[in-house]
XYZ file of C-alpha atoms in Angstrom:
601
model
C 81.218 110.916 249.083
C 84.978 112.051 250.241
C 86.832 110.295 252.749
C 86.158 112.585 255.704
C 81.904 111.626 254.571
C 82.459 108.347 254.733
C 85.064 108.708 257.821
C 82.018 110.492 259.619
C 79.520 107.782 258.131
C 81.387 105.085 259.093
C 81.719 106.354 262.813
C 77.988 107.111 263.037
C 76.916 104.166 262.220
C 79.437 102.304 264.529
C 79.096 104.667 267.401
C 75.345 104.582 267.325
C 75.474 100.667 267.050
C 77.610 100.510 270.066
C 75.400 102.928 271.469
C 72.430 100.450 271.164
C 74.227 97.700 272.634
C 75.550 99.052 275.531
C 71.505 100.503 275.893
C 70.438 96.450 275.089
C 73.023 95.606 278.600
C 71.109 97.695 280.838
C 67.258 96.179 279.683
C 66.753 92.379 280.789
C 65.465 91.417 278.025
C 67.292 92.192 275.065
C 70.445 91.149 276.843
C 71.338 88.752 274.175
C 71.040 91.078 271.466
C 73.398 93.198 272.773
C 76.040 90.687 270.877
C 73.736 90.711 267.713
C 74.309 94.620 267.773
C 77.575 93.975 268.600
C 79.103 91.917 266.160
C 76.688 94.350 264.017
C 78.816 97.225 264.900
C 82.162 94.836 264.235
C 81.304 94.335 260.751
C 81.084 98.428 260.225
C 84.000 98.909 261.733
C 86.134 96.034 260.573
C 85.201 95.127 257.031
C 83.405 97.862 255.713
C 84.842 100.737 256.711
C 88.372 99.593 255.546
C 87.112 98.220 252.650
C 85.469 102.197 251.838
C 88.832 103.559 252.868
C 91.207 101.119 249.717
C 92.499 99.143 251.951
C 94.026 96.302 250.456
C 92.906 92.861 250.839
C 95.611 91.244 251.535
C 95.746 89.274 254.231
C 92.380 87.709 254.493
C 91.672 86.330 257.653
C 90.417 83.351 259.099
C 89.162 82.425 262.425
C 88.277 79.304 263.844
C 85.650 79.105 266.484
C 83.872 76.832 269.195
C 82.925 75.774 272.953
C 86.039 75.099 275.340
C 88.127 71.897 274.356
C 86.646 71.790 271.222
C 89.984 71.411 269.816
C 90.116 74.347 268.242
C 94.116 74.994 268.670
C 94.220 71.844 266.973
C 93.139 73.182 264.008
C 94.345 76.379 264.039
C 97.550 74.173 263.969
C 96.679 72.358 260.904
C 95.755 76.221 259.235
C 99.045 77.010 260.029
C 101.178 74.263 259.786
C 103.119 73.859 262.547
C 102.418 73.377 265.730
C 101.881 76.968 267.531
C 98.977 77.485 269.542
C 98.735 76.896 272.414
C 96.777 73.273 273.030
C 95.543 72.769 276.340
C 93.460 70.296 278.361
C 91.881 72.483 280.636
C 88.682 73.955 279.102
C 88.772 78.294 277.751
C 92.833 78.283 277.999
C 92.553 80.543 275.289
C 91.134 83.668 276.471
C 92.065 86.583 273.750
C 92.361 86.193 270.658
C 96.252 84.349 268.960
C 97.196 85.777 265.012
C 100.396 84.021 263.028
C 101.440 85.805 260.130
C 104.414 85.001 258.205
C 107.637 86.255 260.015
C 108.612 88.193 256.369
C 106.720 90.884 255.944
C 104.631 93.579 257.665
C 101.398 92.596 258.507
C 99.127 95.482 256.257
C 96.427 96.540 259.344
C 94.004 98.916 258.718
C 93.907 102.167 260.493
C 90.743 103.043 260.507
C 88.631 104.072 263.647
C 87.929 102.024 265.894
C 89.454 98.766 264.092
C 89.120 95.628 265.984
C 87.364 97.736 268.661
C 88.316 98.213 272.589
C 91.392 95.466 271.705
C 95.119 96.784 272.276
C 97.746 95.049 270.265
C 100.169 93.587 272.152
C 104.122 94.312 272.028
C 105.451 91.320 272.889
C 104.226 87.975 273.276
C 101.829 86.306 275.739
C 100.833 83.337 276.986
C 96.751 82.695 275.484
C 95.358 82.536 278.739
C 95.870 86.383 279.283
C 92.676 87.991 280.161
C 93.065 90.903 278.641
C 91.062 92.971 276.321
C 94.187 92.845 273.484
C 95.079 90.244 270.614
C 98.502 89.189 269.698
C 100.208 88.769 266.357
C 102.811 85.622 266.586
C 105.280 85.354 263.095
C 105.084 81.626 261.824
C 109.303 81.143 260.302
C 108.239 80.379 256.000
C 109.294 76.664 256.989
C 106.999 75.791 259.746
C 104.771 77.236 258.302
C 105.084 75.916 254.406
C 101.880 73.764 255.074
C 99.726 76.284 256.327
C 97.543 79.425 254.463
C 99.296 81.660 255.931
C 100.903 83.117 252.417
C 97.293 84.271 252.025
C 95.701 83.716 255.490
C 95.772 84.720 259.164
C 94.794 82.511 261.541
C 93.057 83.289 264.511
C 92.959 81.728 267.708
C 90.344 82.686 269.370
C 88.408 82.460 272.926
C 85.729 80.141 273.545
C 82.320 80.866 274.312
C 80.909 78.390 277.059
C 82.836 78.650 280.077
C 82.448 80.868 283.546
C 84.455 83.344 282.773
C 83.244 83.356 278.887
C 81.240 86.170 278.575
C 84.314 88.683 279.765
C 85.686 88.100 276.343
C 83.030 87.334 273.683
C 83.441 91.101 272.824
C 86.955 90.201 271.645
C 85.119 87.070 269.796
C 82.400 88.903 268.282
C 85.987 91.525 266.880
C 87.705 88.695 265.466
C 84.326 86.750 263.548
C 83.203 90.402 262.351
C 86.843 90.402 260.842
C 87.401 87.175 259.054
C 86.788 85.684 255.774
C 86.223 82.615 256.213
C 85.212 80.801 259.656
C 86.103 77.297 260.553
C 83.340 76.576 263.004
C 85.059 73.473 265.865
C 82.646 71.871 267.569
C 83.280 67.609 269.852
C 81.651 64.381 269.786
C 81.351 65.088 273.305
C 79.261 68.984 272.771
C 77.906 69.381 269.030
C 75.185 71.248 270.137
C 75.842 72.926 273.149
C 73.573 76.185 273.269
C 75.690 79.388 272.940
C 78.377 78.214 270.272
C 74.560 76.856 267.991
C 73.617 80.089 268.810
C 77.070 81.830 267.672
C 77.001 79.926 264.528
C 73.420 80.824 263.431
C 74.492 84.461 263.909
C 77.335 83.462 261.910
C 75.865 81.608 258.694
C 72.467 84.472 258.755
C 75.543 87.400 258.230
C 76.650 85.357 255.132
C 80.153 84.236 256.048
C 81.557 81.335 254.921
C 81.742 78.694 257.324
C 83.478 75.208 256.988
C 82.200 73.176 259.848
C 84.555 70.606 261.749
C 83.621 67.523 263.786
C 86.186 66.352 266.376
C 86.999 63.744 269.280
C 84.572 61.382 267.387
C 85.235 56.815 266.718
C 86.759 57.227 262.721
C 83.956 54.718 262.365
C 80.958 56.809 263.744
C 82.255 60.215 261.235
C 80.112 59.589 258.588
C 76.948 58.825 261.027
C 77.933 61.931 263.264
C 78.144 64.035 260.176
C 74.934 62.920 259.434
C 73.050 63.696 262.581
C 74.987 66.918 262.961
C 73.808 68.335 259.364
C 70.176 66.943 260.981
C 70.244 68.757 264.104
C 72.260 71.577 264.117
C 72.934 72.443 260.229
C 69.632 71.994 258.390
C 67.992 74.402 261.059
C 70.578 77.037 260.309
C 69.071 80.368 258.023
C 71.809 79.583 255.477
C 74.414 76.508 254.136
C 77.580 76.100 256.510
C 80.446 75.372 252.539
C 81.380 72.481 253.941
C 81.209 69.794 256.631
C 84.841 68.660 257.650
C 86.137 65.354 259.962
C 89.053 65.166 262.907
C 88.218 61.703 264.408
C 90.207 61.499 268.015
C 93.987 61.669 266.855
C 96.691 59.009 268.388
C 99.219 60.921 270.874
C 102.030 61.361 267.708
C 99.190 63.387 265.557
C 98.074 65.491 268.835
C 101.685 66.001 269.050
C 102.862 67.418 265.505
C 99.143 67.050 263.740
C 100.698 68.855 260.612
C 102.980 66.003 259.789
C 101.352 63.126 261.605
C 98.293 63.895 259.979
C 97.529 65.085 256.618
C 94.097 62.501 255.771
C 92.749 65.148 257.902
C 94.434 68.294 257.811
C 94.522 68.068 253.662
C 90.706 68.682 253.267
C 90.778 71.161 255.768
C 93.328 73.308 253.970
C 92.371 72.978 250.583
C 89.406 74.114 251.868
C 90.408 77.348 253.363
C 92.646 77.643 249.722
C 89.558 77.537 247.841
C 87.300 79.682 249.684
C 90.018 82.254 249.572
C 90.277 82.367 245.512
C 90.830 84.851 243.991
C 91.628 86.758 246.471
C 90.374 90.115 245.755
C 86.825 87.890 244.724
C 86.825 86.446 248.146
C 87.671 89.922 250.899
C 84.161 91.503 248.420
C 81.999 88.985 249.325
C 83.067 89.325 252.698
C 82.111 93.127 252.544
C 78.920 92.598 250.500
C 78.040 90.259 252.987
C 78.029 92.609 255.837
C 76.343 95.310 253.886
C 73.508 92.970 253.374
C 73.345 92.441 257.088
C 73.024 94.987 257.670
C 70.500 95.985 255.452
C 68.001 93.354 256.060
C 68.253 93.086 259.298
C 68.472 96.643 260.001
C 64.734 96.309 261.672
C 65.650 93.031 264.181
C 68.612 95.190 265.216
C 66.505 98.234 265.804
C 64.645 96.013 267.812
C 66.236 96.303 271.255
C 64.616 99.623 270.217
C 60.979 98.304 270.399
C 59.565 98.507 274.581
C 61.389 102.110 273.993
C 58.657 102.590 271.227
C 55.856 101.497 273.008
C 56.609 103.374 276.118
C 56.999 106.670 273.904
C 54.024 105.901 272.587
C 51.777 105.242 275.988
C 53.165 108.569 277.293
C 52.746 110.420 274.389
C 48.433 108.666 274.790
C 48.302 110.326 278.469
C 49.716 113.999 276.889
C 46.388 114.000 273.853
C 44.099 112.355 277.195
C 45.867 115.463 279.271
C 45.524 117.813 276.312
C 42.045 116.399 275.218
C 40.516 117.179 278.995
C 42.038 120.242 279.495
C 39.722 121.563 276.355
C 36.697 120.201 277.110
C 37.219 121.586 280.547
C 37.736 124.795 278.990
C 34.442 124.535 277.175
C 32.827 122.710 280.195
C 33.326 125.456 282.913
C 33.388 128.771 280.762
C 32.566 128.627 277.053
C 29.179 127.485 277.582
C 28.265 128.785 280.564
C 30.147 132.326 279.373
C 27.250 134.209 277.596
C 29.440 137.210 276.557
C 26.765 139.868 277.194
C 28.282 141.972 274.740
C 25.995 140.357 271.851
C 23.559 140.389 273.725
C 24.135 144.820 273.449
C 24.772 144.217 269.452
C 21.036 142.471 269.314
C 19.836 145.390 270.544
C 21.313 148.016 268.353
C 20.300 145.586 265.545
C 17.123 146.216 266.444
C 17.280 149.884 266.354
C 18.881 149.938 263.756
C 15.676 148.682 261.262
C 13.672 151.445 262.864
C 13.334 154.297 260.579
C 15.444 157.315 261.203
C 14.809 161.040 260.741
C 11.224 161.639 260.372
C 10.145 158.295 260.178
C 10.831 157.716 263.600
C 7.548 158.789 264.814
C 6.182 155.943 262.536
C 8.393 154.071 263.709
C 7.042 155.387 267.648
C 3.447 154.599 266.464
C 4.307 150.764 265.893
C 5.367 151.040 269.236
C 2.470 151.741 270.212
C 0.444 149.576 268.672
C 3.322 146.825 269.800
C 2.483 147.430 273.664
C 0.585 144.470 274.235
C 3.298 142.405 273.106
C 6.146 144.099 274.387
C 4.259 144.042 277.873
C 3.423 140.527 278.040
C 6.963 139.276 276.675
C 8.283 141.296 279.781
C 6.219 139.652 282.356
C 6.471 136.265 281.231
C 10.862 137.286 281.085
C 10.307 138.385 284.627
C 7.920 135.193 285.700
C 10.376 132.409 284.464
C 13.629 133.800 284.721
C 16.142 132.483 285.966
C 19.417 133.675 288.125
C 22.159 132.982 285.753
C 25.322 131.644 287.304
C 28.091 133.313 287.361
C 30.751 132.065 285.194
C 34.378 131.329 286.575
C 36.999 133.638 285.150
C 38.193 132.741 282.128
C 42.464 132.099 283.589
C 41.278 130.162 286.307
C 39.207 127.894 284.189
C 42.328 127.152 282.935
C 45.029 126.942 285.308
C 42.421 123.966 286.719
C 41.985 122.099 283.641
C 46.376 123.125 283.708
C 46.713 121.615 287.215
C 44.477 118.765 286.511
C 46.313 117.753 282.717
C 49.576 117.283 285.323
C 48.204 115.397 288.170
C 47.507 113.110 285.262
C 49.922 112.619 284.149
C 51.762 112.163 287.463
C 49.503 109.032 288.738
C 49.775 107.585 285.838
C 53.879 107.515 285.466
C 53.187 106.232 288.803
C 51.238 103.756 288.319
C 53.467 102.293 285.242
C 56.428 102.630 287.163
C 58.446 99.394 287.227
C 57.367 98.761 283.780
C 59.909 100.604 281.478
C 61.966 103.113 283.331
C 60.520 105.719 280.439
C 57.712 105.838 283.501
C 61.265 106.345 286.335
C 62.872 108.831 284.086
C 58.906 110.993 283.418
C 58.292 110.851 287.678
C 62.001 111.878 288.419
C 61.079 114.976 285.926
C 58.494 116.128 288.223
C 60.624 115.662 290.969
C 63.152 117.570 289.503
C 60.277 120.566 288.536
C 58.959 119.373 285.533
C 55.796 120.881 286.865
C 56.832 124.409 287.831
C 58.858 123.764 284.429
C 55.338 123.395 282.663
C 53.542 125.619 284.377
C 55.891 128.975 283.518
C 55.386 127.806 279.806
C 51.544 128.116 280.487
C 51.956 131.181 281.748
C 54.150 132.083 278.868
C 51.135 130.591 276.281
C 48.863 132.409 278.500
C 50.390 136.077 277.557
C 50.018 134.905 273.849
C 46.733 133.631 273.459
C 45.553 137.268 275.069
C 47.597 138.820 272.932
C 45.407 136.746 270.322
C 42.603 136.971 271.431
C 42.607 140.907 271.973
C 39.301 142.873 271.402
C 37.874 139.413 269.219
C 34.523 139.928 270.969
C 34.264 143.522 270.733
C 35.346 143.421 267.199
C 32.359 139.974 266.523
C 29.987 142.379 268.558
C 30.635 145.272 266.894
C 30.744 143.358 263.676
C 26.849 142.215 263.202
C 25.777 145.457 262.848
C 28.581 147.281 261.693
C 27.528 145.608 258.543
C 24.718 146.920 257.798
C 25.820 150.150 258.597
C 28.161 149.999 255.870
C 25.744 148.665 253.409
C 22.827 151.355 253.194
C 21.022 150.122 250.167
C 20.685 146.612 252.759
C 19.825 148.076 255.817
C 16.712 150.859 253.487
C 15.997 147.989 252.023
C 15.172 146.109 254.962
C 13.890 148.639 257.052
C 11.659 149.494 254.088
C 10.637 145.606 254.222
C 9.241 145.671 257.948
C 7.500 148.844 258.024
C 6.040 147.959 254.585
C 4.846 145.022 256.378
C 3.674 146.513 259.327
C 2.110 149.442 257.301
C -0.228 146.876 255.189
C -1.170 145.119 257.775
C -2.958 148.076 259.209
C -4.400 149.304 256.007
C -6.233 145.881 255.564
C -7.396 146.307 258.991
C -8.667 149.713 258.104
C -10.045 148.369 255.136
C -11.942 145.833 256.835
C -13.348 148.084 258.613
C -15.064 150.965 255.580
C -15.651 147.592 253.890
C -17.861 145.963 257.293
C -19.186 149.906 257.642
C -19.339 149.929 261.283
C -22.662 147.181 260.889
C -21.323 144.000 262.049
C -19.695 145.543 265.505
C -17.493 141.798 265.840
C -15.779 142.015 262.041
C -14.848 145.630 263.253
C -13.342 144.372 266.690
C -11.411 141.930 264.939
C -10.085 144.291 262.719
C -9.590 146.092 265.026
C -7.307 144.096 267.211
C -5.656 142.765 263.584
C -3.511 146.041 263.797
C -1.707 145.418 267.220
C -1.459 142.053 266.290
C -0.228 141.854 262.892
C 2.722 145.026 264.275
C 3.853 142.066 267.375
C 4.111 138.906 264.812
C 6.037 140.944 262.753
C 8.366 142.587 265.603
C 8.296 138.974 266.827
C 9.519 137.368 263.614
C 12.373 140.046 262.880
C 13.708 139.707 266.868
C 13.588 135.931 266.257
C 16.321 135.552 263.122
C 18.239 138.851 264.671
C 18.797 136.802 267.734
C 19.527 133.597 265.691
C 21.422 136.035 263.354
C 23.599 137.002 267.319
C 23.747 134.138 268.637
C 25.373 132.565 265.215
C 27.822 134.368 265.593
C 28.083 134.022 269.309
C 28.302 130.676 268.694
C 31.440 131.358 265.925
C 33.151 133.254 269.052
C 32.545 130.637 271.169
C 34.378 128.130 268.609
C 37.455 130.698 267.315
C 37.729 131.395 271.541
C 38.850 127.359 271.558
C 40.980 127.629 267.995
C 42.934 130.040 269.758
C 43.011 128.897 273.164
C 44.303 124.808 271.427
C 46.707 126.861 269.082
C 48.170 129.245 272.150
C 48.002 126.576 274.958
C 46.737 123.351 274.649
C 49.055 122.262 271.488
C 52.568 123.678 272.248
C 51.815 122.578 275.572
C 50.883 119.162 273.959
C 53.914 118.871 271.402
C 56.329 120.026 274.234
C 55.673 117.263 276.945
C 55.105 114.749 274.071
C 59.069 115.926 273.013
C 59.696 116.445 276.585
C 61.121 112.614 277.683
C 63.360 112.816 274.123
C 65.085 116.175 274.727
C 67.398 117.459 277.493
C 70.272 115.063 277.080
C 68.808 112.604 278.033
C 68.542 108.214 276.470
C 65.629 108.928 274.851
C 66.947 111.200 273.444
C 69.623 110.062 272.055
C 67.773 107.284 271.010
C 65.009 109.093 269.199
C 68.107 110.467 267.174
C 69.472 107.298 265.980
C 66.363 106.273 265.201
C 65.880 108.957 262.401
C 69.125 108.458 261.193
C 70.142 104.932 261.217
C 68.618 103.689 258.234
C 69.888 106.619 256.411
C 73.345 105.833 256.981
C 72.752 102.180 255.994
C 71.586 103.270 252.547
C 74.461 105.702 252.101
C 76.546 102.867 252.771
C 75.103 100.626 251.199
C 75.287 103.480 247.766
C 79.264 103.416 249.060
C 79.900 99.891 248.931
C 78.393 99.345 245.371
C 80.201 102.216 244.123
C 83.607 101.411 245.155
C 82.395 97.803 243.479
C 82.449 99.174 240.314
């Protein structure tokens, strides 16, 4: 993958995570997850992006973080080797990140798009209490920083996360901690297990950061017990282990003024630990990149969990659409197909029965059979007129479909109204109906109905005509059926005549029975012919109903359901962006992981 494609990939991942973060902030249940999404986006922009662009490993970054008044600035001074960070008894004095770098040489800053988010670098020194979306770099002379780690690391003194104003600058803290190769987590004896710092520590360890814990402000005699207590109450409950836990007890006034020279017993272990984690430099940077990539890959479902409620709401919408489609199809079958007789099939039955009579000269023989069947024909008509019920006229097809569509729309309107307040999606649907969604649905129906009519064409006429045209096109089969029917009728007459001759006319009851046998047999044969003919025609009638139902589904209900299902995720809505992110995010992460692995080979 070339550099342009890599930049596009990293930019898209960062943009998607940023959008998910903003989306999480609009949902009360997911506000807490917004910080994790911001952190994940910062890992992509500040760690993975610069690495894939070939940025140099130096300088490494060490970030000092912790709650208000924990002693972060004191630790930052120890790491710098000079009293530089503004220690202040006011909790939460530092409100933007301050980086300390050697005075000699330029800092090798990545030029990656989105590096450190929206923070701007200050062009001149400002107090650490400046509450703005900025960061600054303060230079440290070689002499002043000789006891620190500045030859390999930039030391970041970070804002705290527990004061009343902290929510405004936590994003700045997330940017720097994502960038950092090593984290020094500072906790005091007074507030060692505050909820927010503990959650932050959990996030750092879960993402694979190298974390050194520095416990502050206890009595020196209590240090071992405090370390054991902190280990048991905090660290043992974390998803990963901290690299080390060091202590800095209450300092004397002289040590507070210059902890670098006056408190070496506490400074040296911290400095040494940081140096160890930075050796060798290239391996340290690759470890940071590898941990970031592993965290993003293993936690992608958790990061996308902010969309869980949206997915459930979208599935609920799809279910309502399917319910409406099912009722639409059932209503069409119930109110039109079931009641529609398709009279053309009755005409086809008459034509079929006529075909089975003998043609030409044989027509006279068929007329003779008609005379014999006259009692049956007359009786059938009598019973048909006596027991016939007036047929209910079926509603016009288009009206049935329009009524079904109106019911479908009403169903969706009612569901949206009943679900309002449960998820913003339903408010989006209601707003859509207010803005003319119902009219749009009707317009799409009219267009689909025209396509349905074109496909339907002369379906009934063609199927009905096919019933007898197949026989007309196959003379052998037609003549075989005609011959078989006529042979059966003639055979019954001959049998009756033979019976009369055999009796010699002597037994009158037997003669009468034999005479009655001819019309009865002819009637039974005709009855069977009509029965099988009507069964054959009814089979094709039902096939036509099924095909017509399928055509309605193909041209009207299924396209309408598909369009309604996807409607919330179209038109530039938030759900369209969400759908796009959910579709591409896993694939983009896999591409990023493959690119990182290739770059490390």
